[in-house]
PDB file of C-alpha atoms in Angstrom:
ATOM      1  CA  MET A   8       0.234 -16.254  21.189  1.00 75.00           C
ATOM      2  CA  GLN A   9      -0.915 -19.880  20.594  1.00 83.00           C
ATOM      3  CA  ALA A  10      -2.555 -21.467  16.924  1.00 83.00           C
ATOM      4  CA  SER A  11      -6.040 -21.434  18.829  1.00 87.00           C
ATOM      5  CA  ASP A  12      -6.073 -17.678  18.942  1.00 87.00           C
ATOM      6  CA  LEU A  13      -5.423 -16.968  15.534  1.00 93.00           C
ATOM      7  CA  PRO A  14      -9.424 -16.863  14.786  1.00 95.00           C
ATOM      8  CA  LYS A  15      -9.420 -13.849  17.532  1.00 95.00           C
ATOM      9  CA  LEU A  16      -6.454 -11.935  15.576  1.00 94.00           C
ATOM     10  CA  LEU A  17      -8.104 -12.136  12.385  1.00 96.00           C
ATOM     11  CA  ARG A  18     -11.792 -11.156  13.873  1.00 96.00           C
ATOM     12  CA  GLU A  19     -13.644  -8.917  11.325  1.00 96.00           C
ATOM     13  CA  THR A  20     -10.646  -9.567   8.295  1.00 96.00           C
ATOM     14  CA  HIS A  21     -12.880 -12.092   6.534  1.00 96.00           C
ATOM     15  CA  LEU A  22      -9.685 -14.037   6.595  1.00 96.00           C
ATOM     16  CA  THR A  23      -9.212 -17.598   7.758  1.00 95.00           C
ATOM     17  CA  VAL A  24      -6.195 -18.902   9.243  1.00 94.00           C
ATOM     18  CA  GLU A  25      -5.250 -21.053   6.535  1.00 94.00           C
ATOM     19  CA  GLU A  26      -5.102 -17.799   4.195  1.00 95.00           C
ATOM     20  CA  LEU A  27      -2.939 -16.105   7.009  1.00 91.00           C
ATOM     21  CA  LEU A  28      -0.320 -19.034   6.829  1.00 90.00           C
ATOM     22  CA  ASP A  29      -0.346 -18.923   3.265  1.00 93.00           C
ATOM     23  CA  GLU A  30       2.387 -17.184   2.102  1.00 90.00           C
ATOM     24  CA  GLY A  31       0.470 -16.002  -1.150  1.00 92.00           C
ATOM     25  CA  THR A  32      -1.946 -14.344   0.374  1.00 94.00           C
ATOM     26  CA  ARG A  33      -1.873 -10.425   0.364  1.00 93.00           C
ATOM     27  CA  LEU A  34      -3.901  -8.373   2.990  1.00 94.00           C
ATOM     28  CA  ASN A  35      -5.350  -5.345   2.183  1.00 95.00           C
ATOM     29  CA  ALA A  36      -5.405  -1.830   4.063  1.00 94.00           C
ATOM     30  CA  HIS A  37      -8.434  -2.465   6.323  1.00 96.00           C
ATOM     31  CA  GLN A  38      -7.350  -6.155   7.048  1.00 96.00           C
ATOM     32  CA  GLN A  39      -3.865  -4.869   8.021  1.00 93.00           C
ATOM     33  CA  ILE A  40      -5.174  -2.649  10.394  1.00 94.00           C
ATOM     34  CA  ARG A  41      -7.778  -4.599  11.759  1.00 96.00           C
ATOM     35  CA  VAL A  42      -4.868  -7.336  12.473  1.00 94.00           C
ATOM     36  CA  ILE A  43      -2.967  -5.051  14.317  1.00 90.00           C
ATOM     37  CA  GLU A  44      -5.931  -3.427  16.271  1.00 91.00           C
ATOM     38  CA  ASN A  45      -6.548  -6.891  17.251  1.00 94.00           C
ATOM     39  CA  ALA A  46      -3.307  -7.487  18.373  1.00 90.00           C
ATOM     40  CA  LEU A  47      -2.948  -4.700  20.642  1.00 89.00           C
ATOM     41  CA  ARG A  48      -6.371  -5.704  22.113  1.00 90.00           C
ATOM     42  CA  LEU A  49      -5.352  -9.493  22.573  1.00 90.00           C
ATOM     43  CA  ALA A  50      -1.753  -8.469  23.855  1.00 88.00           C
ATOM     44  CA  GLU A  51      -3.043  -5.863  26.640  1.00 85.00           C
ATOM     45  CA  ASP A  52       0.576  -4.424  25.702  1.00 85.00           C
ATOM     46  CA  ASP A  53       0.689  -0.838  24.968  1.00 84.00           C
ATOM     47  CA  LYS A  54       4.264  -0.926  23.741  1.00 89.00           C
ATOM     48  CA  LEU A  55       3.481  -3.998  21.514  1.00 86.00           C
ATOM     49  CA  GLY A  56       4.742  -1.647  18.388  1.00 85.00           C
ATOM     50  CA  VAL A  57       7.810  -0.975  20.201  1.00 90.00           C
ATOM     51  CA  ARG A  58       8.634  -4.430  20.528  1.00 88.00           C
ATOM     52  CA  ILE A  59       7.725  -5.584  17.282  1.00 86.00           C
ATOM     53  CA  GLY A  60       9.736  -2.723  15.414  1.00 86.00           C
ATOM     54  CA  ARG A  61      12.904  -3.574  17.267  1.00 89.00           C
ATOM     55  CA  ARG A  62      12.564  -7.171  15.475  1.00 89.00           C
ATOM     56  CA  LEU A  63      11.977  -5.768  11.589  1.00 88.00           C
ATOM     57  CA  THR A  64      15.071  -5.848   9.794  1.00 89.00           C
ATOM     58  CA  PRO A  65      15.502  -3.009   6.913  1.00 86.00           C
ATOM     59  CA  ALA A  66      14.553  -5.888   4.146  1.00 83.00           C
ATOM     60  CA  ALA A  67      10.848  -5.781   5.934  1.00 85.00           C
ATOM     61  CA  HIS A  68      10.247  -2.240   4.243  1.00 84.00           C
ATOM     62  CA  GLY A  69      10.592  -3.512   0.658  1.00 88.00           C
ATOM     63  CA  PRO A  70      12.639  -0.880  -1.757  1.00 91.00           C
ATOM     64  CA  LEU A  71      13.129   1.864   0.976  1.00 90.00           C
ATOM     65  CA  GLY A  72      14.754  -0.533   3.405  1.00 88.00           C
ATOM     66  CA  TYR A  73      17.087  -1.715   0.217  1.00 89.00           C
ATOM     67  CA  LEU A  74      17.900   1.902  -0.386  1.00 90.00           C
ATOM     68  CA  ALA A  75      19.023   2.271   3.274  1.00 86.00           C
ATOM     69  CA  CYS A  76      20.827  -0.862   2.958  1.00 87.00           C
ATOM     70  CA  SER A  77      22.626  -0.029  -0.183  1.00 89.00           C
ATOM     71  CA  SER A  78      23.049   3.846   0.358  1.00 85.00           C
ATOM     72  CA  PRO A  79      26.884   4.861   1.199  1.00 86.00           C
ATOM     73  CA  ASN A  80      25.437   7.246   3.842  1.00 80.00           C
TER      74      ASN A  80
END
């Protein structure tokens, strides 16, 4: 994705590109769902979720990821 495509990714989220790039910005559930829907449409790839999932580390899952990493079994 090119930087010029970011407005398409944010369509119907009421977010600006600057807000998305700000680490302090929190997305509500509607915005998260809309970004995912837009990404799927733009990617035209039904395996996008699998490709993204393969790149996530346990830390991306917050407390649950911490639990998984620190549990002995």
